[in-house]
Amino acid sequence: MITRLAAATLGAALSMTLLTTGAAVAAPADTPSTSAQHVTVSQSGNYPGGFFTSGNMAASWVSSGTSDLTGPTHFTVDLPPGVTTDGAMFYSTPYDYTFTETLSPDGRHLEAVLTGTRVVGKSEFMKLSLRTTPGVPVTGVITVTAANPNDTDPTGHVSRYDLGSGSRLPATVQAAPAVTGLGTTTGPGAGGTPVTVSGSNLAHGMVLVGGVPAAGTCTDTACTVTTPGGSGSAPVSVVTPGGTATAPAGFDYTGAAPPAPPAPVVSSLTTTSGPVTGGTGVSVQGTNLTYGSIAFGGVPAAHVSCGPSFCSATAPAGAAPGPVDVTVTTAGGTSAPVTYTYTA
């Protein structure tokens, strides 16, 4: 099986305060998800303990709702005192996504954001090597969380493993977040403004400004982030394993908006024809494709997921047999078309 290794961007590690555990309650009995888009997490591995002063673990997740999981999905891994990692390796093909990660300076807290469409049942994982401090007992809890702004069901978002007892702990649900205010409400369109978001139950959170993840980190009562580029008045929200909370006021961008990204370029399709009834899986290769949407003869494709140089999609039904233009559209514009042919 071919896998992808995404290198850790450790040099961009943020200075941060370790997350508190946040308020949590016991998880309800297993019931069908109440959210069409849902993601659940788990963990496993050869954990350090006893005579073993090093080990490894995998933080795994699966799209378990009834609709494709879309938008940014945020993951955190918190390690107890005396246990550290040098970052995560993420394995997934095809490369139809963006994946970024940040590791705290002490090597105990990792945050990752995966952006891409994940079809129901899609399973993925990131692997971490673990090290311990000589002479320090291997105890404490490893906590893994997941959160997505389109996931309204808080169950299945927290996984905990007790190194001392060598056992998985009962499932919990983080309490719903609340946002009470922003320390700064204006800044230049180029981004880069430090903002403190205040509230409660914000641990393990991701801040979105105008729907775009903002670099930073959260404690239980505050998130400290740096704004991405934008324009106009942008809503600010915090997405946690317990849900999503929106700030009472937005962030107002001033001055010129950031320049548009480069226009997408499509170089080829891995599949160039399929039945007029649609349903054919098609991969698009090119450049500047991140966050793209795909159209076949002007008709939107289904299950579209785009990384920087690769998109996956399902061809829609065609109006009639024959050639149609396939294009990718991003914030940078629309690509020149390539040809896909519908067959009878």
Short mmCIF file of C-alpha atoms in Angstrom, two decimals:
data_model
loop_
_atom_site.label_atom_id
_atom_site.label_comp_id
_atom_site.label_asym_id
_atom_site.label_seq_id
_atom_site.Cartn_x
_atom_site.Cartn_y
_atom_site.Cartn_z
CA MET A 1 0.00 0.00 0.00
CA ILE A 2 1.30 3.44 -0.89
CA THR A 3 1.29 5.93 1.97
CA ARG A 4 2.09 9.58 2.30
CA LEU A 5 4.43 10.96 4.93
CA ALA A 6 3.72 14.56 5.83
CA ALA A 7 6.79 16.10 7.47
CA ALA A 8 6.30 17.90 10.76
CA THR A 9 6.67 21.65 10.60
CA LEU A 10 8.38 21.77 13.95
CA GLY A 11 10.31 24.94 13.28
CA ALA A 12 7.02 26.83 13.31
CA ALA A 13 6.14 25.59 16.79
CA LEU A 14 4.15 28.11 18.76
CA SER A 15 4.97 29.29 22.23
CA MET A 16 1.98 28.17 24.29
CA THR A 17 0.54 27.24 27.63
CA LEU A 18 -0.50 23.62 27.99
CA LEU A 19 -4.20 23.03 27.73
CA THR A 20 -6.21 22.27 30.79
CA THR A 21 -8.51 19.30 30.51
CA GLY A 22 -11.62 21.47 30.36
CA ALA A 23 -15.00 20.61 31.76
CA ALA A 24 -16.20 17.15 30.79
CA VAL A 25 -19.11 14.86 31.49
CA ALA A 26 -19.56 11.14 31.03
CA ALA A 27 -20.42 10.16 27.48
CA PRO A 28 -23.94 8.89 26.85
CA ALA A 29 -24.62 5.33 25.80
CA ASP A 30 -23.88 4.55 22.16
CA THR A 31 -26.58 5.99 19.92
CA PRO A 32 -26.62 6.94 16.24
CA SER A 33 -24.92 10.28 15.60
CA THR A 34 -27.19 13.31 15.62
CA SER A 35 -24.89 15.12 13.17
CA ALA A 36 -24.82 14.49 9.42
CA GLN A 37 -21.09 15.29 9.50
CA HIS A 38 -19.32 13.47 12.32
CA VAL A 39 -15.76 12.46 13.17
CA THR A 40 -14.67 10.10 15.94
CA VAL A 41 -11.17 9.56 17.34
CA SER A 42 -9.30 6.76 19.04
CA GLN A 43 -5.73 5.88 19.92
CA SER A 44 -3.55 2.78 20.14
CA GLY A 45 0.09 1.85 20.21
CA ASN A 46 3.10 0.36 21.92
CA TYR A 47 3.13 2.84 24.77
CA PRO A 48 6.20 3.29 26.99
CA GLY A 49 6.02 1.75 30.46
CA GLY A 50 7.80 -0.67 32.75
CA PHE A 51 11.21 -1.44 31.24
CA PHE A 52 10.33 0.37 28.02
CA THR A 53 11.45 4.00 28.06
CA SER A 54 10.27 4.71 24.50
CA GLY A 55 7.34 3.69 22.35
CA ASN A 56 4.88 4.90 19.76
CA MET A 57 1.21 5.60 19.32
CA ALA A 58 -1.30 6.25 16.57
CA ALA A 59 -4.07 8.82 16.82
CA SER A 60 -6.82 7.59 14.47
CA TRP A 61 -10.04 9.11 13.21
CA VAL A 62 -12.92 8.14 10.99
CA SER A 63 -15.72 10.04 9.25
CA SER A 64 -18.74 8.37 10.81
CA GLY A 65 -21.71 10.58 9.93
CA THR A 66 -24.15 10.27 7.04
CA SER A 67 -22.60 12.98 4.84
CA ASP A 68 -19.08 13.81 3.70
CA LEU A 69 -16.99 15.52 6.38
CA THR A 70 -15.96 18.93 5.07
CA GLY A 71 -14.00 21.92 6.27
CA PRO A 72 -11.06 22.00 8.70
CA THR A 73 -10.84 19.19 11.26
CA HIS A 74 -8.72 19.98 14.31
CA PHE A 75 -6.82 17.35 16.30
CA THR A 76 -4.84 17.65 19.53
CA VAL A 77 -2.56 15.24 21.37
CA ASP A 78 -1.60 16.01 24.98
CA LEU A 79 1.12 13.99 26.72
CA PRO A 80 1.63 13.79 30.51
CA PRO A 81 4.75 15.14 32.28
CA GLY A 82 7.86 13.12 31.45
CA VAL A 83 6.57 11.98 28.03
CA THR A 84 7.48 13.86 24.83
CA THR A 85 7.30 13.53 21.04
CA ASP A 86 9.15 15.19 18.18
CA GLY A 87 6.03 15.48 16.01
CA ALA A 88 3.60 13.39 14.02
CA MET A 89 3.79 11.54 10.73
CA PHE A 90 0.54 11.54 8.74
CA TYR A 91 -0.19 8.79 6.25
CA SER A 92 -3.01 9.10 3.72
CA THR A 93 -3.56 8.72 0.01
CA PRO A 94 -4.62 10.20 -2.31
CA TYR A 95 -3.04 13.60 -1.53
CA ASP A 96 -6.32 15.49 -1.81
CA TYR A 97 -5.99 17.54 1.38
CA THR A 98 -3.85 19.95 3.36
CA PHE A 99 -2.35 18.84 6.66
CA THR A 100 -0.47 21.14 9.02
CA GLU A 101 0.81 20.51 12.52
CA THR A 102 2.40 22.49 15.34
CA LEU A 103 4.33 21.10 18.30
CA SER A 104 4.81 22.94 21.59
CA PRO A 105 8.39 23.74 22.63
CA ASP A 106 8.26 21.18 25.44
CA GLY A 107 7.20 18.41 23.05
CA ARG A 108 4.04 17.56 25.00
CA HIS A 109 1.27 19.21 23.03
CA LEU A 110 0.58 18.75 19.31
CA GLU A 111 -2.10 20.39 17.20
CA ALA A 112 -2.93 19.40 13.64
CA VAL A 113 -5.47 20.63 11.08
CA LEU A 114 -6.67 18.47 8.20
CA THR A 115 -8.66 20.24 5.49
CA GLY A 116 -10.34 18.15 2.84
CA THR A 117 -13.54 16.27 2.07
CA ARG A 118 -13.62 12.87 3.78
CA VAL A 119 -16.30 10.45 2.60
CA VAL A 120 -18.26 8.46 5.17
CA GLY A 121 -16.16 5.60 6.51
CA LYS A 122 -12.81 7.17 5.57
CA SER A 123 -10.23 6.21 8.23
CA GLU A 124 -6.87 7.92 8.72
CA PHE A 125 -4.18 8.19 11.37
CA MET A 126 -1.06 10.03 12.43
CA LYS A 127 1.79 8.26 14.18
CA LEU A 128 3.90 9.68 17.01
CA SER A 129 7.13 8.37 18.54
CA LEU A 130 7.14 8.75 22.33
CA ARG A 131 10.10 9.23 24.67
CA THR A 132 10.28 9.32 28.45
CA THR A 133 12.61 10.99 30.94
CA PRO A 134 15.06 8.54 32.58
CA GLY A 135 14.24 7.97 36.23
CA VAL A 136 10.76 9.49 35.98
CA PRO A 137 7.89 6.99 36.43
CA VAL A 138 5.79 6.56 33.30
CA THR A 139 2.36 7.70 34.50
CA GLY A 140 -0.38 10.07 33.49
CA VAL A 141 -2.97 10.25 30.73
CA ILE A 142 -2.55 10.72 26.98
CA THR A 143 -5.50 12.67 25.57
CA VAL A 144 -6.42 12.86 21.88
CA THR A 145 -9.26 15.10 20.64
CA ALA A 146 -11.00 15.99 17.39
CA ALA A 147 -13.29 18.86 16.41
CA ASN A 148 -14.92 20.07 13.20
CA PRO A 149 -17.21 23.11 12.82
CA ASN A 150 -19.77 21.08 10.85
CA ASP A 151 -19.94 18.33 13.48
CA THR A 152 -22.70 19.10 16.00
CA ASP A 153 -22.50 15.79 17.87
CA PRO A 154 -19.94 16.09 20.74
CA THR A 155 -19.63 12.35 21.33
CA GLY A 156 -16.59 10.40 20.16
CA HIS A 157 -14.32 13.45 20.19
CA VAL A 158 -12.12 12.58 23.18
CA SER A 159 -9.89 9.52 23.63
CA ARG A 160 -7.85 8.96 26.83
CA TYR A 161 -5.26 6.34 27.74
CA ASP A 162 -3.81 5.93 31.24
CA LEU A 163 -0.12 5.03 31.05
CA GLY A 164 0.01 4.10 34.73
CA SER A 165 -2.69 1.43 34.55
CA GLY A 166 -2.16 0.61 30.86
CA SER A 167 -5.85 1.00 30.11
CA ARG A 168 -8.24 3.12 28.11
CA LEU A 169 -10.37 5.41 30.22
CA PRO A 170 -14.16 5.74 29.90
CA ALA A 171 -15.41 8.04 27.16
CA THR A 172 -16.21 11.62 28.12
CA VAL A 173 -17.82 14.58 26.37
CA GLN A 174 -16.27 18.03 26.72
CA ALA A 175 -18.73 20.69 27.84
CA ALA A 176 -19.96 23.12 25.19
CA PRO A 177 -17.75 26.19 24.73
CA ALA A 178 -18.78 29.79 25.29
CA VAL A 179 -17.06 32.89 23.88
CA THR A 180 -17.48 36.15 25.80
CA GLY A 181 -15.29 38.55 23.86
CA LEU A 182 -12.28 39.47 21.73
CA GLY A 183 -9.29 41.40 23.04
CA THR A 184 -8.77 43.01 19.61
CA THR A 185 -11.48 43.56 17.01
CA THR A 186 -9.67 45.30 14.13
CA GLY A 187 -6.52 44.71 12.12
CA PRO A 188 -5.04 44.92 8.63
CA GLY A 189 -6.31 42.81 5.76
CA ALA A 190 -2.89 41.20 5.41
CA GLY A 191 -3.48 39.43 8.72
CA GLY A 192 -0.95 38.95 11.49
CA THR A 193 -2.90 40.67 14.28
CA PRO A 194 -2.61 39.02 17.73
CA VAL A 195 -6.07 38.36 19.17
CA THR A 196 -7.14 36.92 22.51
CA VAL A 197 -10.51 35.17 22.51
CA SER A 198 -12.00 34.88 26.01
CA GLY A 199 -14.58 32.41 27.24
CA SER A 200 -15.01 29.05 28.93
CA ASN A 201 -14.52 25.39 27.96
CA LEU A 202 -12.20 26.45 25.14
CA ALA A 203 -9.54 23.78 25.77
CA HIS A 204 -8.47 21.79 22.70
CA GLY A 205 -10.02 24.53 20.54
CA MET A 206 -9.39 25.90 17.06
CA VAL A 207 -10.19 29.54 16.28
CA LEU A 208 -11.76 30.37 12.92
CA VAL A 209 -11.73 33.93 11.59
CA GLY A 210 -14.04 34.19 8.63
CA GLY A 211 -14.03 30.40 8.49
CA VAL A 212 -10.22 30.22 8.18
CA PRO A 213 -8.12 28.61 10.95
CA ALA A 214 -6.03 31.13 12.89
CA ALA A 215 -2.59 30.04 14.12
CA GLY A 216 -2.42 29.79 17.92
CA THR A 217 -3.59 27.73 20.83
CA CYS A 218 -6.27 27.61 23.53
CA THR A 219 -6.49 27.09 27.26
CA ASP A 220 -9.80 26.48 29.00
CA THR A 221 -10.51 30.21 29.35
CA ALA A 222 -8.72 31.88 26.43
CA CYS A 223 -7.31 31.35 22.96
CA THR A 224 -4.33 33.38 21.76
CA VAL A 225 -4.10 33.46 17.97
CA THR A 226 -2.85 35.46 15.00
CA THR A 227 -5.39 36.44 12.36
CA PRO A 228 -5.15 35.11 8.81
CA GLY A 229 -5.58 37.54 5.94
CA GLY A 230 -9.09 38.70 5.10
CA SER A 231 -11.42 41.55 4.27
CA GLY A 232 -14.56 43.17 5.66
CA SER A 233 -16.19 42.00 8.88
CA ALA A 234 -15.38 38.37 9.66
CA PRO A 235 -17.15 36.22 12.26
CA VAL A 236 -14.91 34.65 14.91
CA SER A 237 -15.69 31.24 16.38
CA VAL A 238 -13.97 28.64 18.54
CA VAL A 239 -14.41 25.00 17.54
CA THR A 240 -13.80 22.50 20.35
CA PRO A 241 -14.58 18.81 20.94
CA GLY A 242 -17.67 20.04 22.81
CA GLY A 243 -19.06 22.14 19.98
CA THR A 244 -18.69 25.56 18.35
CA ALA A 245 -19.21 28.99 19.91
CA THR A 246 -19.29 32.30 18.03
CA ALA A 247 -17.94 35.54 19.46
CA PRO A 248 -20.50 38.29 20.15
CA ALA A 249 -18.60 40.60 17.78
CA GLY A 250 -16.67 39.92 14.62
CA PHE A 251 -13.17 40.96 13.56
CA ASP A 252 -13.05 43.93 11.18
CA TYR A 253 -10.30 43.91 8.58
CA THR A 254 -9.00 47.36 7.60
CA GLY A 255 -7.06 48.53 4.56
CA ALA A 256 -6.36 46.46 1.52
CA ALA A 257 -7.24 42.78 1.39
CA PRO A 258 -4.38 40.32 0.94
CA PRO A 259 -3.49 39.52 -2.68
CA ALA A 260 -5.40 36.67 -4.25
CA PRO A 261 -3.57 33.34 -4.38
CA PRO A 262 -2.15 32.18 -7.73
CA ALA A 263 -4.71 30.92 -10.22
CA PRO A 264 -5.19 27.15 -10.33
CA VAL A 265 -3.62 25.19 -13.17
CA VAL A 266 -4.90 21.77 -14.26
CA SER A 267 -2.33 19.62 -16.04
CA SER A 268 -4.21 16.34 -16.46
CA LEU A 269 -7.03 14.01 -15.46
CA THR A 270 -6.22 10.46 -14.44
CA THR A 271 -9.56 9.36 -15.92
CA THR A 272 -10.67 11.12 -19.08
CA SER A 273 -14.00 9.46 -19.83
CA GLY A 274 -16.96 7.79 -18.18
CA PRO A 275 -20.67 7.05 -18.60
CA VAL A 276 -23.10 9.90 -19.08
CA THR A 277 -24.92 8.73 -15.93
CA GLY A 278 -21.99 10.04 -13.88
CA GLY A 279 -20.45 8.44 -10.80
CA THR A 280 -16.94 7.96 -12.19
CA GLY A 281 -14.09 8.74 -9.81
CA VAL A 282 -11.73 11.29 -11.34
CA SER A 283 -8.42 12.62 -10.06
CA VAL A 284 -7.23 16.07 -11.13
CA GLN A 285 -3.53 16.93 -11.14
CA GLY A 286 -2.03 20.40 -11.34
CA THR A 287 -0.88 23.28 -9.15
CA ASN A 288 -2.50 25.82 -6.80
CA LEU A 289 -5.54 23.57 -6.35
CA THR A 290 -6.01 23.91 -2.58
CA TYR A 291 -9.65 24.55 -1.52
CA GLY A 292 -10.80 24.12 -5.11
CA SER A 293 -14.23 23.27 -6.47
CA ILE A 294 -14.58 21.23 -9.68
CA ALA A 295 -17.11 21.47 -12.47
CA PHE A 296 -17.80 19.19 -15.44
CA GLY A 297 -19.42 21.18 -18.22
CA GLY A 298 -20.43 23.75 -15.61
CA VAL A 299 -22.04 21.12 -13.35
CA PRO A 300 -20.48 20.77 -9.86
CA ALA A 301 -18.74 17.48 -9.15
CA ALA A 302 -19.47 15.48 -6.00
CA HIS A 303 -17.12 14.47 -3.18
CA VAL A 304 -14.56 17.12 -4.17
CA SER A 305 -11.40 17.30 -2.08
CA CYS A 306 -8.32 19.30 -3.13
CA GLY A 307 -4.78 19.55 -1.89
CA PRO A 308 -2.06 21.76 -3.41
CA SER A 309 -1.48 19.60 -6.49
CA PHE A 310 -4.15 16.89 -6.45
CA CYS A 311 -7.95 16.76 -6.29
CA SER A 312 -10.33 13.83 -6.11
CA ALA A 313 -13.92 14.08 -7.30
CA THR A 314 -16.86 12.12 -8.64
CA ALA A 315 -18.14 13.11 -12.07
CA PRO A 316 -21.76 14.33 -12.13
CA ALA A 317 -24.26 13.12 -14.71
CA GLY A 318 -23.81 14.66 -18.14
CA ALA A 319 -26.48 16.21 -20.35
CA ALA A 320 -25.50 14.00 -23.30
CA PRO A 321 -22.62 11.86 -24.53
CA GLY A 322 -19.64 13.87 -25.72
CA PRO A 323 -16.80 16.08 -24.47
CA VAL A 324 -17.15 18.66 -21.70
CA ASP A 325 -14.76 21.10 -20.06
CA VAL A 326 -13.43 20.31 -16.59
CA THR A 327 -12.28 23.28 -14.51
CA VAL A 328 -11.07 23.92 -10.97
CA THR A 329 -12.05 27.17 -9.25
CA THR A 330 -10.33 28.64 -6.19
CA ALA A 331 -10.03 32.09 -4.64
CA GLY A 332 -7.32 32.69 -7.25
CA GLY A 333 -9.65 32.16 -10.21
CA THR A 334 -10.69 29.38 -12.58
CA SER A 335 -8.28 27.10 -14.41
CA ALA A 336 -8.07 26.68 -18.14
CA PRO A 337 -10.28 23.70 -19.08
CA VAL A 338 -9.25 20.17 -19.82
CA THR A 339 -11.48 17.68 -21.61
CA TYR A 340 -13.56 14.84 -20.14
CA THR A 341 -15.73 12.75 -22.45
CA TYR A 342 -19.10 11.32 -21.47
CA THR A 343 -19.88 7.97 -23.09
CA ALA A 344 -23.29 6.50 -23.83
#
